[in-house]
Short mmCIF file of C-alpha atoms in Angstrom, two decimals:
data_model
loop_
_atom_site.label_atom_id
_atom_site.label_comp_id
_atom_site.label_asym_id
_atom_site.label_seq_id
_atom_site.Cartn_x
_atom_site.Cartn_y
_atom_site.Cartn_z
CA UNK A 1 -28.23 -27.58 -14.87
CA UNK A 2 -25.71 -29.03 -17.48
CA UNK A 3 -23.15 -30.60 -15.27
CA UNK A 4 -24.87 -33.17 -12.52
CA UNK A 5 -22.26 -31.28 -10.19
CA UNK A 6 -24.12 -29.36 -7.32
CA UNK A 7 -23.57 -25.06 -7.48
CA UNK A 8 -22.36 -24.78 -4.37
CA UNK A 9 -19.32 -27.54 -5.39
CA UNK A 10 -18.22 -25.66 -8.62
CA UNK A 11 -17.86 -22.46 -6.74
CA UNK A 12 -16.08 -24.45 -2.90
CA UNK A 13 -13.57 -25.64 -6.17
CA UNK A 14 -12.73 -22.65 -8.06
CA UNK A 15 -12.60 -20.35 -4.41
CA UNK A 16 -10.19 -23.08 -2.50
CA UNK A 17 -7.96 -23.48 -6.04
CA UNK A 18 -7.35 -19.98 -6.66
CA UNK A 19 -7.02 -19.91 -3.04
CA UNK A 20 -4.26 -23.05 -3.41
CA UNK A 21 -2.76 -20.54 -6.84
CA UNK A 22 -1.89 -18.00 -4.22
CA UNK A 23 -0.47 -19.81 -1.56
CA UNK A 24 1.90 -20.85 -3.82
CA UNK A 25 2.52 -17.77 -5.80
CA UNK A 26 3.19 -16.45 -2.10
CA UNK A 27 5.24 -19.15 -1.24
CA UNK A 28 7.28 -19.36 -4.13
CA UNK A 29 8.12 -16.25 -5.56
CA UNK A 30 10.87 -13.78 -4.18
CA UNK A 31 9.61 -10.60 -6.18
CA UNK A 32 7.28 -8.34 -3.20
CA UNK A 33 4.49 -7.67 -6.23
CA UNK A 34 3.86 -11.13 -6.81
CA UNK A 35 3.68 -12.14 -3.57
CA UNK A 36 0.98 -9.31 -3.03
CA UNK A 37 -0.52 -10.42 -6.20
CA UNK A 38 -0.80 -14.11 -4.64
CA UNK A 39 -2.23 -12.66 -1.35
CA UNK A 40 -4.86 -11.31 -3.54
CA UNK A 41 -5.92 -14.35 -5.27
CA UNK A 42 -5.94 -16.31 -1.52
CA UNK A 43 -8.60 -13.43 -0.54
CA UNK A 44 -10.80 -13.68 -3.67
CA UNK A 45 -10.51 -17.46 -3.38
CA UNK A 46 -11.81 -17.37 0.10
CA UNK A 47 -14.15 -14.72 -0.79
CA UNK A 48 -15.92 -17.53 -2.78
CA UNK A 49 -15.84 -20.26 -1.04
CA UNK A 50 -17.69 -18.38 1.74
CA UNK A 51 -20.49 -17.62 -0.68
CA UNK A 52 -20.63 -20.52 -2.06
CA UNK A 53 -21.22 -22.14 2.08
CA UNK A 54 -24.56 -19.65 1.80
CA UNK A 55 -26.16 -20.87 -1.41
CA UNK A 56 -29.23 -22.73 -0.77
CA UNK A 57 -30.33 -25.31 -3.56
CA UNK A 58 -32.41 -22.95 -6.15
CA UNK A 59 -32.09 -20.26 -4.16
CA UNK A 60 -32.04 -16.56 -5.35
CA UNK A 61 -30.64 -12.92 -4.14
CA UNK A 62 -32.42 -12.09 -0.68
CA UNK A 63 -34.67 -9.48 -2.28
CA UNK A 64 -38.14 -9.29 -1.08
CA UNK A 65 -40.74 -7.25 -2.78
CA UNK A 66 -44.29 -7.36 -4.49
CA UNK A 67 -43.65 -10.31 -6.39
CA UNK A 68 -41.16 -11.89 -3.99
CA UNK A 69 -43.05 -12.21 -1.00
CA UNK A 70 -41.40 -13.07 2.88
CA UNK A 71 -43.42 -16.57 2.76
CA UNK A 72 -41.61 -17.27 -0.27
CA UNK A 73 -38.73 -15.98 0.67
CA UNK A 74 -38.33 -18.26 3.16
CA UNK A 75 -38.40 -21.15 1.30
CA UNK A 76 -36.32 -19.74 -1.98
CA UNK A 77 -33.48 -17.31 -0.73
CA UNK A 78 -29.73 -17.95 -0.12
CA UNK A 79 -28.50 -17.45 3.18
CA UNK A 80 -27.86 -13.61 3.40
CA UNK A 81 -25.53 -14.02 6.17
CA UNK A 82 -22.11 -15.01 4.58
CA UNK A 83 -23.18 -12.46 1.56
CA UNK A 84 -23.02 -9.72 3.90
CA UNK A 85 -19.63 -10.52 5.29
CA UNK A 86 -18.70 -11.04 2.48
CA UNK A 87 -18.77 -7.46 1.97
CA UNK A 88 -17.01 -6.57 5.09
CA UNK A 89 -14.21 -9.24 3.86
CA UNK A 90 -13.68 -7.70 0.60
CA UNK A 91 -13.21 -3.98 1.95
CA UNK A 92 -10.84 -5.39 4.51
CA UNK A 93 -8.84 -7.68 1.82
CA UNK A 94 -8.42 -4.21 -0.03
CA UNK A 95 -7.50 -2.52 2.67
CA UNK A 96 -4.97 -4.77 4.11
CA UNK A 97 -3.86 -4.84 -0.10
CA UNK A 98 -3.39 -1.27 -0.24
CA UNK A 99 -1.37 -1.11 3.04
CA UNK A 100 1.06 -3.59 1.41
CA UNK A 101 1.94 -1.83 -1.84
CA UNK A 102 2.54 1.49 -0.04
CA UNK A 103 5.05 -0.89 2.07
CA UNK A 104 6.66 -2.41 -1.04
CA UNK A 105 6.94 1.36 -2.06
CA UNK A 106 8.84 2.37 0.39
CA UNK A 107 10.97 -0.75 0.32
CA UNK A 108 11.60 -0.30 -2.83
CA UNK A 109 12.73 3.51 -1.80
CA UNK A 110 15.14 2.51 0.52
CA UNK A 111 16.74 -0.69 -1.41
CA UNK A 112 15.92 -0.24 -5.45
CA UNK A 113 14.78 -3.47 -5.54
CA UNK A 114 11.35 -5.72 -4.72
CA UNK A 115 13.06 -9.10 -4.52
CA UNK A 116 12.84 -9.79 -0.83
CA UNK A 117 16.46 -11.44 -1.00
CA UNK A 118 17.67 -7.85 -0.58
CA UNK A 119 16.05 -7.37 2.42
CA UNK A 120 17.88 -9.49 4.99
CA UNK A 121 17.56 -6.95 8.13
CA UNK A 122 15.09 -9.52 10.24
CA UNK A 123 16.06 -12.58 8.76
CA UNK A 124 17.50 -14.71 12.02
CA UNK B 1 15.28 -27.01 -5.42
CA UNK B 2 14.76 -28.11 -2.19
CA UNK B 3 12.82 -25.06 -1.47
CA UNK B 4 10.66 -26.16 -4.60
CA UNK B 5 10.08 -29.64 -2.84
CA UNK B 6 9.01 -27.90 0.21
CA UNK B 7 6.30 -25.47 -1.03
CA UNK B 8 4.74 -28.41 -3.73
CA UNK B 9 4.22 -30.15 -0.39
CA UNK B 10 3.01 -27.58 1.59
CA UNK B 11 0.39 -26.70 -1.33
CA UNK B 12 -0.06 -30.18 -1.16
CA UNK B 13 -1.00 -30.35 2.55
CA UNK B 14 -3.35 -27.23 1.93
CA UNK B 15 -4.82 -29.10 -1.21
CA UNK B 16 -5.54 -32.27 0.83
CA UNK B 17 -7.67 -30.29 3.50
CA UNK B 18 -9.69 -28.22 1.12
CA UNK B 19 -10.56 -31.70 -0.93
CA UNK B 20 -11.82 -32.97 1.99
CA UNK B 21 -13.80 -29.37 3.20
CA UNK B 22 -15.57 -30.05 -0.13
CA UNK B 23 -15.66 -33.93 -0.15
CA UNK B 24 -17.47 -33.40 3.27
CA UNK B 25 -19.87 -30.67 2.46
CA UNK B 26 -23.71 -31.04 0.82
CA UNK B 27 -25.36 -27.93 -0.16
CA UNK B 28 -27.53 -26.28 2.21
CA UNK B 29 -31.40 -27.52 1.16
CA UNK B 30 -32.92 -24.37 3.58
CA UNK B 31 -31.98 -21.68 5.38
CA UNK B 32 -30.10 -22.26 8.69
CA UNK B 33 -31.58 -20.42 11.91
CA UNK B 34 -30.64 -17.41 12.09
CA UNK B 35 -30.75 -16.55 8.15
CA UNK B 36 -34.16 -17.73 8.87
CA UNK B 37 -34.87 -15.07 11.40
CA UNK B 38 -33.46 -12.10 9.02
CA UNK B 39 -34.95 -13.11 6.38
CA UNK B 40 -38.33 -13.61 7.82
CA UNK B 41 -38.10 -10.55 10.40
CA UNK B 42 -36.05 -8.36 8.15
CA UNK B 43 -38.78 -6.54 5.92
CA UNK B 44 -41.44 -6.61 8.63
CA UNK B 45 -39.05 -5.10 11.37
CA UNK B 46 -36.95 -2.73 9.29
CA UNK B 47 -38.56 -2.23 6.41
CA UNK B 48 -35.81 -3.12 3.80
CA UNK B 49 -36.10 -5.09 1.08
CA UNK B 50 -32.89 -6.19 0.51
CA UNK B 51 -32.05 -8.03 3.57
CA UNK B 52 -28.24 -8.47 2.77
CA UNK B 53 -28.20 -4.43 3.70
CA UNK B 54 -30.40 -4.73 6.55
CA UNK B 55 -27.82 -7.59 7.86
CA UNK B 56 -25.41 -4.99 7.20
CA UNK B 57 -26.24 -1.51 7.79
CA UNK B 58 -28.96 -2.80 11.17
CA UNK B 59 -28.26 -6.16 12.41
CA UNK B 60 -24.69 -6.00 12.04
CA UNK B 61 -24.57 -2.10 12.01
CA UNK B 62 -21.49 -2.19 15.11
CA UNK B 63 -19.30 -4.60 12.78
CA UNK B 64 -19.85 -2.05 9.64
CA UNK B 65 -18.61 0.46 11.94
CA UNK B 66 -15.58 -0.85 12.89
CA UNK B 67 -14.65 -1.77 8.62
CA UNK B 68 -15.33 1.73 8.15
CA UNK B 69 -12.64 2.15 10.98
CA UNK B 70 -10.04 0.30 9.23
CA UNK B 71 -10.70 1.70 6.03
CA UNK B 72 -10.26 5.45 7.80
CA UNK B 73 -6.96 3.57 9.78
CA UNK B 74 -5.65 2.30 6.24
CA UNK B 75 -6.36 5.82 4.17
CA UNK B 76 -3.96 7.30 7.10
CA UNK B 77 -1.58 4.79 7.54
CA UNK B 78 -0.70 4.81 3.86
CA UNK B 79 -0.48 8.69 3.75
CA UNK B 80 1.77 8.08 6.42
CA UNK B 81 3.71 5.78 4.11
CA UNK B 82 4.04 7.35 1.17
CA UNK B 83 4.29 10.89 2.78
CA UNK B 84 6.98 12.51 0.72
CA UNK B 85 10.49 13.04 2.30
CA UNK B 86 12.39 16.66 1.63
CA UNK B 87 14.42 15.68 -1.09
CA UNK B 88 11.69 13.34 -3.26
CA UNK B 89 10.01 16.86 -3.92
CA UNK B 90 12.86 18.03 -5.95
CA UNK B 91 12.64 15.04 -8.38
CA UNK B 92 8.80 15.15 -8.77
CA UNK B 93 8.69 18.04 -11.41
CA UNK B 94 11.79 15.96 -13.73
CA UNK B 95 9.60 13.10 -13.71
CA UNK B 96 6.30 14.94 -14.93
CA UNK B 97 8.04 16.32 -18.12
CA UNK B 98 8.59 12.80 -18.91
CA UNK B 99 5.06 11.78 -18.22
CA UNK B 100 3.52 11.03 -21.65
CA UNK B 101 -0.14 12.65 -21.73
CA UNK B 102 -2.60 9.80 -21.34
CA UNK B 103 -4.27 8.61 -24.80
CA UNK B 104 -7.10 9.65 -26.91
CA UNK B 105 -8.85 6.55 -25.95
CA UNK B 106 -8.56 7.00 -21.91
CA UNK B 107 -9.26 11.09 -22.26
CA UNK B 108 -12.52 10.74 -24.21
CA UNK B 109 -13.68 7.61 -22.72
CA UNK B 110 -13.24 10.24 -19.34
CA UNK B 111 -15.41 12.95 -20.72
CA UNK B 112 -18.08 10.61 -21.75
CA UNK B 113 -17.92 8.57 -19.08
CA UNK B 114 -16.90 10.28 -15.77
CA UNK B 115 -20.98 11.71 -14.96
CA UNK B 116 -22.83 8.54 -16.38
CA UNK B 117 -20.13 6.44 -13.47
CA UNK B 118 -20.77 9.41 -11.20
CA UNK B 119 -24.58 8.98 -11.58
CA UNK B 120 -24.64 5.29 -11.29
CA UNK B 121 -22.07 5.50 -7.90
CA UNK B 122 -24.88 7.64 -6.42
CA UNK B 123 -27.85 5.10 -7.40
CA UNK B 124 -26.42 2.21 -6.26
CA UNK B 125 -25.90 4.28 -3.30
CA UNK B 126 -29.31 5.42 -2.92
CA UNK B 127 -30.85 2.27 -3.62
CA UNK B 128 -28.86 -0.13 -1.48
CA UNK B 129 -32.36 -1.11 0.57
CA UNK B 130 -34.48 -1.54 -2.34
CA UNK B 131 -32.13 -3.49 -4.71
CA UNK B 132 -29.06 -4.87 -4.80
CA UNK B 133 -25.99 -1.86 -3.59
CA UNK B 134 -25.35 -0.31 -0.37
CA UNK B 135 -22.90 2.21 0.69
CA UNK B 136 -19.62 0.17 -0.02
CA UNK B 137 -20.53 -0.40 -3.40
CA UNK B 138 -21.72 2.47 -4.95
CA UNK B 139 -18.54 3.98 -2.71
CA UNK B 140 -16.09 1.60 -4.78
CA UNK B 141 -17.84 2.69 -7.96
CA UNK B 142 -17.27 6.42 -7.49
CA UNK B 143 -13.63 5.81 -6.11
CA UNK B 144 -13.49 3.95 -9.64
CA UNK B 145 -14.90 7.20 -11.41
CA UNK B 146 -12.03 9.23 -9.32
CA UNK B 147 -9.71 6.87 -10.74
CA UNK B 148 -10.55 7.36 -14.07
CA UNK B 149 -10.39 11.12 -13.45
CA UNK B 150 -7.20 10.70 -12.69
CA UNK B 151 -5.91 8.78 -15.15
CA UNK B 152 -7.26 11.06 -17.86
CA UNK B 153 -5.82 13.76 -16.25
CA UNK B 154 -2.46 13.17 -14.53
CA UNK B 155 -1.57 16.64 -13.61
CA UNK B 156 -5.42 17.66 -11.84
CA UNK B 157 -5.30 17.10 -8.06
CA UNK B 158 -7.97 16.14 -5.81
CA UNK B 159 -8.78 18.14 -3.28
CA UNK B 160 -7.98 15.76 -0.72
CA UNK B 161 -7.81 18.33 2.47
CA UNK B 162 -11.94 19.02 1.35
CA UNK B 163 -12.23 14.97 0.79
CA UNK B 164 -10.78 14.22 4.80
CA UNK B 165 -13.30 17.00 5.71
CA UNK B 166 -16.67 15.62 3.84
CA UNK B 167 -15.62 12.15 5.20
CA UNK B 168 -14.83 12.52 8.88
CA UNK B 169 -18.09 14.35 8.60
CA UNK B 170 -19.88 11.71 7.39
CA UNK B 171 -18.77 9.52 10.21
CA UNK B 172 -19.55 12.10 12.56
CA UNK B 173 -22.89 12.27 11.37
CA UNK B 174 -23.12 7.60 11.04
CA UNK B 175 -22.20 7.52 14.89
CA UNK B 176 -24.92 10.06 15.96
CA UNK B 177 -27.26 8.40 14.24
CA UNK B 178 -26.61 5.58 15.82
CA UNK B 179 -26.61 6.70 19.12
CA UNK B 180 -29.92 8.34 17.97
CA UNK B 181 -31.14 4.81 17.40
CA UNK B 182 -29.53 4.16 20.76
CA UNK B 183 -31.97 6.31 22.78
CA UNK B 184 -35.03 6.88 20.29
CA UNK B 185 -35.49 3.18 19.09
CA UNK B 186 -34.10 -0.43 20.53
CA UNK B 187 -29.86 -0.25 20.37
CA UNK B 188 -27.41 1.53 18.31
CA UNK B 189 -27.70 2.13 15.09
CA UNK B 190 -30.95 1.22 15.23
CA UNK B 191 -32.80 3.19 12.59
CA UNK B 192 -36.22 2.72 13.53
CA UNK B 193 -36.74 6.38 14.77
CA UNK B 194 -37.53 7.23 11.65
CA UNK B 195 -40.95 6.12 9.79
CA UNK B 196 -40.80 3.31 8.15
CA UNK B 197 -42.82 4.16 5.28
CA UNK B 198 -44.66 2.06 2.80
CA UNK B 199 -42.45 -0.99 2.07
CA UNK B 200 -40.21 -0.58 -1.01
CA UNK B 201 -41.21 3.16 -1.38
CA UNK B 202 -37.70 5.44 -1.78
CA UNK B 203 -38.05 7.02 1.06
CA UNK B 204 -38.73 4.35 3.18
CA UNK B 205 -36.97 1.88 5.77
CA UNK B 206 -36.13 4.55 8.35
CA UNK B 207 -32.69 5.55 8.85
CA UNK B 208 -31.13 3.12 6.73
CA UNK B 209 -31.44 4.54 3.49
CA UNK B 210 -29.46 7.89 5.31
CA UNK B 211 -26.84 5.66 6.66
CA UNK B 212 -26.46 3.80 3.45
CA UNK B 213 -25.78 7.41 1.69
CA UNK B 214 -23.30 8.49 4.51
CA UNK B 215 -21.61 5.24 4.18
CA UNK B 216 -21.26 5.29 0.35
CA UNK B 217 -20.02 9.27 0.77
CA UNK B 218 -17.32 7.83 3.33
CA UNK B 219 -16.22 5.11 1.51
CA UNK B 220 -16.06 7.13 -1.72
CA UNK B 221 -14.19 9.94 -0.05
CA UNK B 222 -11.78 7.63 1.17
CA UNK B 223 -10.87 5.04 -1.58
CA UNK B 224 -10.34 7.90 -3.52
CA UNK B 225 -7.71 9.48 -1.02
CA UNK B 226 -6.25 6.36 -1.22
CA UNK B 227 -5.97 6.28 -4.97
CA UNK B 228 -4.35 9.69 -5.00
CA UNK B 229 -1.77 8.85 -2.25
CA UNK B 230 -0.68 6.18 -4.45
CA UNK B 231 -0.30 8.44 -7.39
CA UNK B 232 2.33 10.37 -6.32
#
């Protein structure tokens, strides 16, 4: 390894800052397709950071066969657990994604505009 | 400005907690219990090599159902949204003359492309418990072939009456599986009933292999109703 920095830190890092890049970018913008664009970057941060809580030190992809036997396994495999939801996150941060820019479509329909300043119906 | 101040310090706040999540954390040195029972019971019980999909196509089979229940939910709910109202079809043929035809690079790249992503959709499909894919995967890759389809050729349509039919039979076809799993083997979606076969042969690992390719037809089916909702 060329940094003395342990795998699992590099990756908690880069997943909570792009994670801290969209909170902002959600937080500070006023145009709908950045704001979408920031939710995005949240999910892939997170996205990381939770497979970066299943690496085990030197561990590899949970793949047994002939020359990767389950005795091995056990002591030389990441935790499969997060990587599988994981999976289930990234389908749901997509689908959650694409149910927001048909939204912003149709606000854009009925105003001409995406900055959310326009859209002051359930502002109190 | 002030509204400036307030979201530096709420990033701030959110910074502070996430330095000390990582401050506070060491890297796992083995595998915590119940990783410990998949990955040790995994290929003996099920058969599967790739224990991620046995998590998620066996294990976790229930929770894999429901995501492929949002994913149906979302592919309606944004038909629903971006259904057409009377008078947006009168502007739709205006705004295809001013299309510009998509570029030599994009329509060759399609024709070369489009069956070597097609081909590699269905093996990642087919091999999700032998190597690293599954059902969502390939899925995503031949929504991404769709895509391409699409953009290559902007006035083709999909047939997406024939793509709602191929995918609610798909699911049809997941959920009696599982409840054959249910009453041949130990729960639902258990896919024991079938052999298991010799371990890391193709046709091996029971059922999952078959829900694997019914997942991967859903998910492609869907994603790419999705992508041509969005077109219009």
């Amino acid at each position: 390894m060329l940094t003395g920095l342990p795998l699992s830190t590099i990756l908690l890092v880069t997943g909570f800052g792009l994670a801290l890049i969209g909170i902002w970018g959600i937080l500070a913008h006023r145009h709908l397709m950045r704001i979408i664009i920031g939710f995005v970057l949240l999910d892939t941060g997170f996205h990381i950071v939770m497979v970066a809580t299943g690496y085990v030190t030197g561990g590899t992809a949970p793949i047994v066969d002939k020359a990767f036997s389950t005795a091995e396994a056990m002591h030389s495999t990441i935790d499969p657990v997060p990587s599988a939801l994981v999976v289930t996150a990234i389908v749901i941060g997509m689908s959650v994604t694409a149910v927001m820019l048909a939204f912003a479509i149709r606000l854009y329909e009925s105003k001409k505009t995406l900055s959310i300043d326009a859209f002051t119906e359930s502002k109190w | 400005m002030i509204r400036r101040v307030i979201v530096l310090f709420v990033v701030g706040l959110f910074a502070i907690v996430f330095a000390r999540m990582i401050g506070d954390y060491s890297e796992l040195q083995g595998l915590r219990p119940l990783a410990e029972y998949f990955v040790s019971r995994g290929p003996v019980e099920l058969g599967v090599p790739n224990i991620v999909t046995g998590i998620l196509i066996t294990y976790r089979g229930f929770d894999t159902l429901g995501e492929v229940a949002v994913l149906f939910m979302v592919a309606a709910s944004v038909g629903l949204l971006l259904k057409k109202d009377g008078q947006a079809a009168d502007t739709t043929p205006a705004d295809a003359e001013e299309q510009r035809p998509p570029s030599e690079i994009v329509s060759s790249g399609a024709t070369v492309l489009l069956p070597v992503i097609f081909a590699f959709g269905a093996y990642v499909i087919m091999n999700g418990h032998l190597s690293a894919g599954g059902g969502f995967q390939g899925g995503a890759i031949v929504a991404s072939g769709s895509m391409l389809m699409l953009l290559a050729r902007p006035d083709s349509s999909l047939n997406v009456a024939v793509l709602s039919v191929i995918e609610s039979f798909a699911g049809v076809i997941y959920v009696c599986i599982g409840i054959l799993g249910l009453v041949l083997a130990g729960g639902f979606l258990d896919g024991r009933f079938l052999p298991l076969g010799e371990f890391g042969a193709f046709f091996s690992a029971g059922a999952v292999p078959v829900i694997s390719t019914l997942l991967g037809i859903k998910v492609g089916a869907e994603l790419s109703v999705i992508i041509d909702r969005f077109r219009s």
